Short mmCIF file of N, CA and C and ligand atoms in Angstrom, two decimals:
data_model
loop_
_atom_site.label_atom_id
_atom_site.label_comp_id
_atom_site.label_asym_id
_atom_site.label_seq_id
_atom_site.Cartn_x
_atom_site.Cartn_y
_atom_site.Cartn_z
N MET K 127 38.75 36.01 19.61
CA MET K 127 37.84 34.72 19.62
C MET K 127 36.58 35.19 18.86
N ASN K 128 36.14 36.27 19.44
CA ASN K 128 34.85 36.93 18.78
C ASN K 128 35.05 37.30 17.18
N GLY K 129 36.28 37.71 16.88
CA GLY K 129 36.54 38.18 15.60
C GLY K 129 36.45 36.89 14.70
N ARG K 130 37.05 35.85 15.26
CA ARG K 130 37.23 34.59 14.37
C ARG K 130 35.75 34.10 14.02
N VAL K 131 34.82 34.03 15.06
CA VAL K 131 33.44 33.58 14.96
C VAL K 131 32.78 34.51 13.92
N GLY K 132 33.08 35.71 14.04
CA GLY K 132 32.44 36.87 13.15
C GLY K 132 32.83 36.55 11.72
N TRP K 133 34.20 36.21 11.55
CA TRP K 133 34.73 36.01 10.22
C TRP K 133 33.83 34.69 9.71
N PHE K 134 33.91 33.59 10.40
CA PHE K 134 33.22 32.32 10.02
C PHE K 134 31.77 32.57 9.69
N SER K 135 30.88 33.29 10.39
CA SER K 135 29.54 33.49 10.19
C SER K 135 29.39 34.38 8.99
N ARG K 136 30.39 35.32 8.84
CA ARG K 136 30.23 36.13 7.61
C ARG K 136 30.51 35.19 6.49
N LEU K 137 31.44 34.31 6.27
CA LEU K 137 31.67 33.47 5.45
C LEU K 137 30.46 32.51 4.98
N MET K 138 29.82 32.03 6.16
CA MET K 138 28.68 31.21 5.92
C MET K 138 27.53 32.04 5.24
N TYR K 139 27.46 33.24 5.80
CA TYR K 139 26.28 34.11 5.33
C TYR K 139 26.59 34.33 3.74
N ASN K 140 27.87 34.75 3.24
CA ASN K 140 28.17 34.78 2.09
C ASN K 140 27.80 33.67 1.11
N ILE K 141 28.22 32.48 1.66
CA ILE K 141 28.00 31.22 0.82
C ILE K 141 26.34 31.05 0.65
N LYS K 142 25.63 31.35 1.77
CA LYS K 142 24.22 31.25 1.77
C LYS K 142 23.53 32.18 0.58
N MET K 143 24.08 33.53 0.72
CA MET K 143 23.57 34.46 -0.29
C MET K 143 24.02 34.13 -1.65
N GLY K 144 25.22 33.67 -1.89
CA GLY K 144 25.73 33.24 -3.18
C GLY K 144 24.71 32.10 -3.71
N LEU K 145 24.50 31.24 -2.79
CA LEU K 145 23.65 30.01 -3.26
C LEU K 145 22.17 30.52 -3.64
N GLN K 146 21.87 31.49 -2.77
CA GLN K 146 20.41 31.99 -3.21
C GLN K 146 20.41 32.73 -4.50
N ARG K 147 21.43 33.56 -4.67
CA ARG K 147 21.43 34.29 -5.92
C ARG K 147 21.53 33.26 -7.10
N PHE K 148 22.30 32.23 -6.96
CA PHE K 148 22.55 31.17 -7.97
C PHE K 148 21.24 30.34 -8.26
N MET K 149 20.39 30.17 -7.26
CA MET K 149 19.21 29.38 -7.43
C MET K 149 17.94 30.17 -7.90
N ARG K 150 18.19 31.73 -7.70
CA ARG K 150 17.12 32.46 -8.12
C ARG K 150 16.59 32.28 -9.51
N GLY K 151 15.20 31.97 -9.82
CA GLY K 151 14.66 31.72 -11.06
C GLY K 151 14.80 30.35 -11.36
N ARG K 152 15.64 29.54 -10.62
CA ARG K 152 15.72 28.11 -10.92
C ARG K 152 14.70 27.24 -10.13
N TYR K 153 14.54 26.01 -10.75
CA TYR K 153 13.36 25.36 -10.06
C TYR K 153 13.62 24.72 -8.81
N GLY K 154 14.66 24.19 -8.32
CA GLY K 154 14.76 23.73 -7.02
C GLY K 154 14.45 22.26 -7.03
N THR K 155 13.90 21.78 -5.87
CA THR K 155 13.74 20.39 -5.86
C THR K 155 12.28 20.04 -5.47
N ASP K 156 11.83 18.77 -5.78
CA ASP K 156 10.33 18.46 -5.62
C ASP K 156 10.12 17.03 -5.40
N LYS K 157 9.06 16.42 -5.30
CA LYS K 157 8.87 14.93 -5.03
C LYS K 157 9.45 14.12 -6.06
N LEU K 158 9.25 14.59 -7.22
CA LEU K 158 9.77 13.67 -8.34
C LEU K 158 11.31 13.66 -8.29
N ASN K 159 11.94 14.56 -7.98
CA ASN K 159 13.46 14.63 -7.87
C ASN K 159 13.83 13.83 -6.68
N THR K 160 13.11 13.89 -5.58
CA THR K 160 13.26 12.84 -4.46
C THR K 160 13.32 11.41 -4.88
N LEU K 161 12.25 11.11 -5.73
CA LEU K 161 12.10 9.85 -6.15
C LEU K 161 13.32 9.36 -7.08
N ILE K 162 13.67 10.31 -8.00
CA ILE K 162 14.91 9.97 -8.88
C ILE K 162 16.16 9.70 -8.08
N LEU K 163 16.31 10.67 -7.07
CA LEU K 163 17.41 10.51 -6.17
C LEU K 163 17.65 9.20 -5.46
N ILE K 164 16.43 8.72 -4.99
CA ILE K 164 16.24 7.37 -4.43
C ILE K 164 16.64 6.15 -5.19
N ILE K 165 15.94 6.34 -6.34
CA ILE K 165 16.38 5.32 -7.55
C ILE K 165 17.87 5.24 -7.71
N GLY K 166 18.45 6.36 -7.89
CA GLY K 166 19.81 6.54 -8.23
C GLY K 166 20.70 5.89 -7.13
N LEU K 167 20.13 6.18 -5.84
CA LEU K 167 21.07 5.70 -4.60
C LEU K 167 20.76 4.21 -4.70
N VAL K 168 19.69 3.53 -4.96
CA VAL K 168 19.37 2.25 -4.95
C VAL K 168 20.44 1.62 -6.08
N PHE K 169 20.60 2.24 -7.16
CA PHE K 169 21.31 1.69 -8.11
C PHE K 169 22.80 1.84 -7.68
N CYS K 170 23.17 2.80 -7.10
CA CYS K 170 24.57 3.08 -6.50
C CYS K 170 24.86 1.95 -5.48
N ILE K 171 24.06 1.80 -4.49
CA ILE K 171 24.30 0.86 -3.49
C ILE K 171 24.34 -0.47 -3.99
N GLY K 172 23.33 -0.81 -4.82
CA GLY K 172 23.17 -2.16 -5.51
C GLY K 172 24.36 -2.51 -6.16
N SER K 173 24.92 -1.65 -6.99
CA SER K 173 26.25 -1.87 -7.71
C SER K 173 27.37 -2.35 -6.85
N MET K 174 27.29 -1.86 -5.61
CA MET K 174 28.48 -2.21 -4.60
C MET K 174 28.55 -3.66 -4.17
N PHE K 175 27.30 -4.20 -4.19
CA PHE K 175 27.12 -5.55 -3.80
C PHE K 175 27.06 -6.59 -5.05
N MET K 176 27.51 -6.11 -6.06
CA MET K 176 27.28 -7.13 -7.30
C MET K 176 28.74 -7.44 -7.77
N PRO K 177 28.86 -8.76 -8.17
CA PRO K 177 30.19 -9.07 -8.69
C PRO K 177 30.58 -8.29 -9.89
N VAL K 178 31.79 -8.23 -10.07
CA VAL K 178 32.36 -7.42 -11.29
C VAL K 178 31.85 -8.02 -12.65
N GLY K 179 31.46 -7.24 -13.51
CA GLY K 179 30.80 -7.61 -14.80
C GLY K 179 29.99 -6.42 -15.40
N TRP K 180 29.57 -6.63 -16.50
CA TRP K 180 28.64 -5.58 -17.29
C TRP K 180 27.59 -5.06 -16.48
N PRO K 181 26.89 -5.96 -15.75
CA PRO K 181 25.66 -5.43 -14.81
C PRO K 181 25.94 -4.33 -13.86
N VAL K 182 27.27 -4.43 -13.32
CA VAL K 182 27.71 -3.38 -12.45
C VAL K 182 27.91 -1.99 -13.22
N LEU K 183 28.47 -2.21 -14.50
CA LEU K 183 28.70 -0.95 -15.36
C LEU K 183 27.35 -0.20 -15.62
N VAL K 184 26.28 -1.14 -15.98
CA VAL K 184 25.04 -0.53 -16.35
C VAL K 184 24.37 0.15 -15.06
N MET K 185 24.36 -0.40 -13.90
CA MET K 185 23.84 0.07 -12.64
C MET K 185 24.65 1.42 -12.35
N THR K 186 25.95 1.37 -12.41
CA THR K 186 26.56 2.58 -12.16
C THR K 186 26.24 3.74 -13.03
N GLY K 187 26.17 3.31 -14.44
CA GLY K 187 25.64 4.27 -15.46
C GLY K 187 24.39 4.93 -15.11
N LEU K 188 23.31 4.05 -14.71
CA LEU K 188 22.02 4.40 -14.35
C LEU K 188 22.01 5.34 -13.12
N ALA K 189 22.93 5.03 -12.13
CA ALA K 189 23.09 5.94 -10.94
C ALA K 189 23.40 7.18 -11.42
N TYR K 190 24.49 7.41 -12.26
CA TYR K 190 24.83 8.61 -12.87
C TYR K 190 23.79 9.41 -13.61
N VAL K 191 23.13 8.61 -14.52
CA VAL K 191 22.12 9.30 -15.21
C VAL K 191 20.92 10.01 -14.24
N CYS K 192 20.66 9.13 -13.11
CA CYS K 192 19.63 9.68 -12.13
C CYS K 192 20.13 10.88 -11.68
N SER K 193 21.48 10.96 -11.10
CA SER K 193 22.06 12.08 -10.42
C SER K 193 22.03 13.31 -11.46
N PHE K 194 22.43 13.00 -12.63
CA PHE K 194 22.30 14.10 -13.68
C PHE K 194 21.01 14.82 -13.75
N VAL K 195 19.91 13.80 -13.88
CA VAL K 195 18.59 14.23 -14.14
C VAL K 195 18.25 15.20 -13.04
N VAL K 196 18.41 14.86 -11.73
CA VAL K 196 18.22 15.43 -10.57
C VAL K 196 18.76 16.98 -10.66
N ILE K 197 20.13 16.99 -10.82
CA ILE K 197 20.82 18.23 -11.13
C ILE K 197 20.21 18.97 -12.03
N PHE K 198 20.06 18.40 -13.26
CA PHE K 198 19.45 19.23 -14.30
C PHE K 198 18.03 19.83 -14.05
N ARG K 199 17.16 18.90 -13.29
CA ARG K 199 15.94 19.40 -13.00
C ARG K 199 15.94 20.61 -12.03
N SER K 200 16.81 20.47 -10.91
CA SER K 200 16.79 21.60 -9.92
C SER K 200 17.46 22.84 -10.50
N MET K 201 18.30 22.56 -11.37
CA MET K 201 18.99 23.92 -11.96
C MET K 201 18.18 24.52 -12.99
N SER K 202 17.21 23.88 -13.52
CA SER K 202 16.31 24.16 -14.76
C SER K 202 15.86 25.51 -14.45
N ARG K 203 15.76 26.39 -15.36
CA ARG K 203 15.02 27.65 -15.39
C ARG K 203 13.63 27.44 -16.02
N ASN K 204 13.24 26.37 -16.64
CA ASN K 204 11.90 26.14 -17.30
C ASN K 204 11.16 25.74 -16.19
N THR K 205 10.69 26.37 -15.08
CA THR K 205 10.12 26.00 -13.93
C THR K 205 8.80 25.51 -14.41
N TYR K 206 8.05 26.00 -15.37
CA TYR K 206 6.79 25.65 -15.66
C TYR K 206 6.73 24.17 -16.16
N LYS K 207 7.76 23.82 -16.99
CA LYS K 207 7.83 22.39 -17.37
C LYS K 207 8.15 21.49 -16.41
N ARG K 208 9.04 21.96 -15.40
CA ARG K 208 9.42 21.00 -14.44
C ARG K 208 8.15 20.86 -13.32
N TYR K 209 7.53 21.84 -13.19
CA TYR K 209 6.17 21.86 -12.32
C TYR K 209 5.21 20.83 -12.99
N ARG K 210 5.04 20.93 -14.33
CA ARG K 210 4.08 20.02 -14.83
C ARG K 210 4.70 18.40 -14.86
N GLU K 211 5.94 18.32 -14.91
CA GLU K 211 6.57 16.88 -14.74
C GLU K 211 6.05 16.39 -13.43
N ASN K 212 6.28 17.23 -12.27
CA ASN K 212 6.01 16.84 -11.01
C ASN K 212 4.61 16.49 -10.86
N ARG K 213 3.60 17.40 -11.46
CA ARG K 213 2.33 17.16 -11.22
C ARG K 213 1.77 15.75 -11.85
N ARG K 214 2.49 15.56 -13.21
CA ARG K 214 2.16 14.24 -13.85
C ARG K 214 2.53 13.06 -12.86
N TYR K 215 3.74 13.27 -12.36
CA TYR K 215 4.22 12.25 -11.48
C TYR K 215 3.41 12.07 -10.27
N LEU K 216 2.80 13.14 -9.59
CA LEU K 216 1.95 12.92 -8.42
C LEU K 216 0.50 12.55 -8.78
N SER K 217 0.06 12.73 -9.95
CA SER K 217 -1.14 12.17 -10.35
C SER K 217 -1.27 10.73 -10.62
N LEU K 218 0.10 10.27 -11.16
CA LEU K 218 0.24 8.92 -11.33
C LEU K 218 0.24 8.08 -9.94
N VAL K 219 0.89 8.70 -9.11
CA VAL K 219 0.97 8.18 -7.84
C VAL K 219 -0.53 8.04 -7.05
N ASN K 220 -1.17 8.99 -7.36
CA ASN K 220 -2.51 9.04 -6.78
C ASN K 220 -3.39 8.03 -7.51
N ARG K 221 -3.25 7.65 -8.75
CA ARG K 221 -3.96 6.66 -9.35
C ARG K 221 -3.51 5.53 -8.84
N LEU K 222 -2.36 5.18 -8.72
CA LEU K 222 -1.81 3.91 -8.26
C LEU K 222 -2.39 3.53 -6.83
N LYS K 223 -2.64 4.62 -5.90
CA LYS K 223 -3.11 4.47 -4.53
C LYS K 223 -4.68 4.36 -4.63
N ASP K 224 -5.39 4.88 -5.69
CA ASP K 224 -6.76 4.89 -5.67
C ASP K 224 -7.35 3.52 -6.02
N ARG K 225 -7.81 2.77 -5.30
CA ARG K 225 -8.48 1.30 -5.61
C ARG K 225 -9.87 1.50 -5.73
N GLU K 226 -10.57 2.56 -5.73
CA GLU K 226 -12.02 2.51 -5.76
C GLU K 226 -12.32 3.17 -7.18
N HIS K 227 -11.39 3.56 -7.86
CA HIS K 227 -11.80 4.04 -9.34
C HIS K 227 -10.83 3.54 -10.36
N ARG K 228 -11.34 3.65 -11.49
CA ARG K 228 -10.57 3.25 -12.72
C ARG K 228 -10.42 4.44 -13.55
N TYR K 229 -9.36 4.69 -14.16
CA TYR K 229 -9.05 5.81 -15.07
C TYR K 229 -8.92 5.54 -16.52
N PHE K 230 -9.67 6.17 -17.16
CA PHE K 230 -9.60 5.93 -18.71
C PHE K 230 -9.22 7.26 -19.39
N SER K 231 -8.74 7.18 -20.58
CA SER K 231 -8.56 8.58 -21.31
C SER K 231 -9.46 8.52 -22.49
N CYS K 232 -10.10 9.60 -22.62
CA CYS K 232 -11.18 9.75 -23.67
C CYS K 232 -10.40 9.37 -25.08
N PRO K 233 -11.04 8.63 -25.91
CA PRO K 233 -10.51 8.30 -27.14
C PRO K 233 -10.54 9.50 -28.23
N LYS K 234 -11.17 10.59 -27.83
CA LYS K 234 -11.11 11.64 -28.81
C LYS K 234 -10.17 12.83 -28.37
N CYS K 235 -10.24 13.23 -27.15
CA CYS K 235 -9.39 14.30 -26.75
C CYS K 235 -8.39 13.80 -25.76
N ARG K 236 -8.20 12.65 -25.31
CA ARG K 236 -7.22 12.20 -24.23
C ARG K 236 -7.38 12.82 -22.95
N GLN K 237 -8.55 13.40 -22.63
CA GLN K 237 -8.71 13.92 -21.36
C GLN K 237 -8.88 12.67 -20.39
N SER K 238 -8.34 12.64 -19.30
CA SER K 238 -8.52 11.52 -18.34
C SER K 238 -9.83 11.54 -17.60
N VAL K 239 -10.49 10.38 -17.55
CA VAL K 239 -11.99 10.34 -16.86
C VAL K 239 -11.95 9.25 -15.62
N ARG K 240 -12.29 9.64 -14.50
CA ARG K 240 -12.25 8.86 -13.47
C ARG K 240 -13.65 8.22 -13.29
N VAL K 241 -13.84 6.87 -13.14
CA VAL K 241 -15.09 6.32 -12.99
C VAL K 241 -14.88 5.24 -11.76
N PRO K 242 -16.09 5.05 -11.03
CA PRO K 242 -15.92 4.08 -9.99
C PRO K 242 -15.81 2.78 -10.43
N LYS K 243 -15.03 1.76 -9.66
CA LYS K 243 -14.81 0.50 -10.03
C LYS K 243 -15.76 -0.62 -9.75
N GLY K 244 -15.82 -1.67 -10.57
CA GLY K 244 -16.86 -2.68 -10.19
C GLY K 244 -18.36 -2.26 -10.68
N LYS K 245 -18.44 -1.64 -11.56
CA LYS K 245 -19.83 -1.30 -12.03
C LYS K 245 -20.15 -2.09 -13.33
N GLY K 246 -19.45 -2.83 -13.78
CA GLY K 246 -19.46 -3.63 -15.06
C GLY K 246 -19.30 -2.62 -16.16
N LYS K 247 -20.21 -3.04 -17.28
CA LYS K 247 -19.87 -2.32 -18.57
C LYS K 247 -20.72 -0.92 -18.37
N ILE K 248 -20.14 0.15 -18.69
CA ILE K 248 -20.76 1.35 -18.35
C ILE K 248 -20.42 2.26 -19.51
N SER K 249 -21.42 3.22 -19.78
CA SER K 249 -21.08 4.16 -20.93
C SER K 249 -20.54 5.43 -20.25
N ILE K 250 -19.47 6.02 -20.63
CA ILE K 250 -18.91 7.08 -20.04
C ILE K 250 -18.91 8.26 -21.14
N THR K 251 -19.24 9.41 -20.42
CA THR K 251 -19.35 10.73 -21.22
C THR K 251 -18.17 11.51 -20.83
N CYS K 252 -17.30 11.98 -21.82
CA CYS K 252 -16.10 12.73 -21.66
C CYS K 252 -16.51 14.08 -20.96
N PRO K 253 -16.12 14.41 -19.88
CA PRO K 253 -16.50 15.82 -19.35
C PRO K 253 -15.95 17.01 -20.11
N LYS K 254 -15.09 16.83 -21.03
CA LYS K 254 -14.47 17.74 -21.82
C LYS K 254 -15.09 17.96 -23.15
N CYS K 255 -15.25 16.91 -23.89
CA CYS K 255 -15.65 17.11 -25.16
C CYS K 255 -17.03 16.30 -25.50
N ARG K 256 -17.57 15.83 -24.49
CA ARG K 256 -18.83 15.14 -24.52
C ARG K 256 -18.88 13.92 -25.45
N GLU K 257 -17.76 13.25 -25.70
CA GLU K 257 -17.64 12.08 -26.43
C GLU K 257 -18.13 10.91 -25.49
N LYS K 258 -18.99 9.99 -26.15
CA LYS K 258 -19.43 8.87 -25.49
C LYS K 258 -18.73 7.62 -25.71
N PHE K 259 -18.08 6.70 -24.64
CA PHE K 259 -17.50 5.67 -24.99
C PHE K 259 -18.04 4.66 -23.77
N VAL K 260 -17.79 3.33 -24.34
CA VAL K 260 -18.16 2.24 -23.31
C VAL K 260 -17.11 1.50 -22.83
N LYS K 261 -16.80 1.33 -21.58
CA LYS K 261 -15.82 0.70 -20.88
C LYS K 261 -16.19 -0.17 -19.76
N LYS K 262 -15.57 -1.39 -19.52
CA LYS K 262 -15.79 -2.27 -18.39
C LYS K 262 -14.99 -1.76 -17.33
N THR K 263 -15.60 -1.65 -16.18
CA THR K 263 -15.02 -0.96 -14.94
C THR K 263 -14.84 -2.21 -13.87
ZN1 ZN T 498 -12.95 14.03 -24.62
#
């Protein structure tokens, strides 16, 4: 009995180690991957309830694309690029949640500038390149 349990836990240990070795230097998962996974699942479940026709094919295709992107991102060795994608996604979420500010991008250097909402027309100075531009908030 003990021998059998030992064999099983050894196998589990080997699988765990193998996975760890495989994932070393790879990106893994993040909030953006979770979102893509959920979108993929929605397409997948949605396609089950639809009558047969081309929209089902499109939705199934999109579900496949989503899972492919998730696998690609978590297996990726370009961790810096994946990290930046996730950061961009998180800042977009923050912007959508933020109801007290408006976000503009500088016409000269594309730096994003946050200004309080409801102040009418104001002159904004870019914090990066000092370019001045007027926007309605
Ligand atoms: Zn600027």
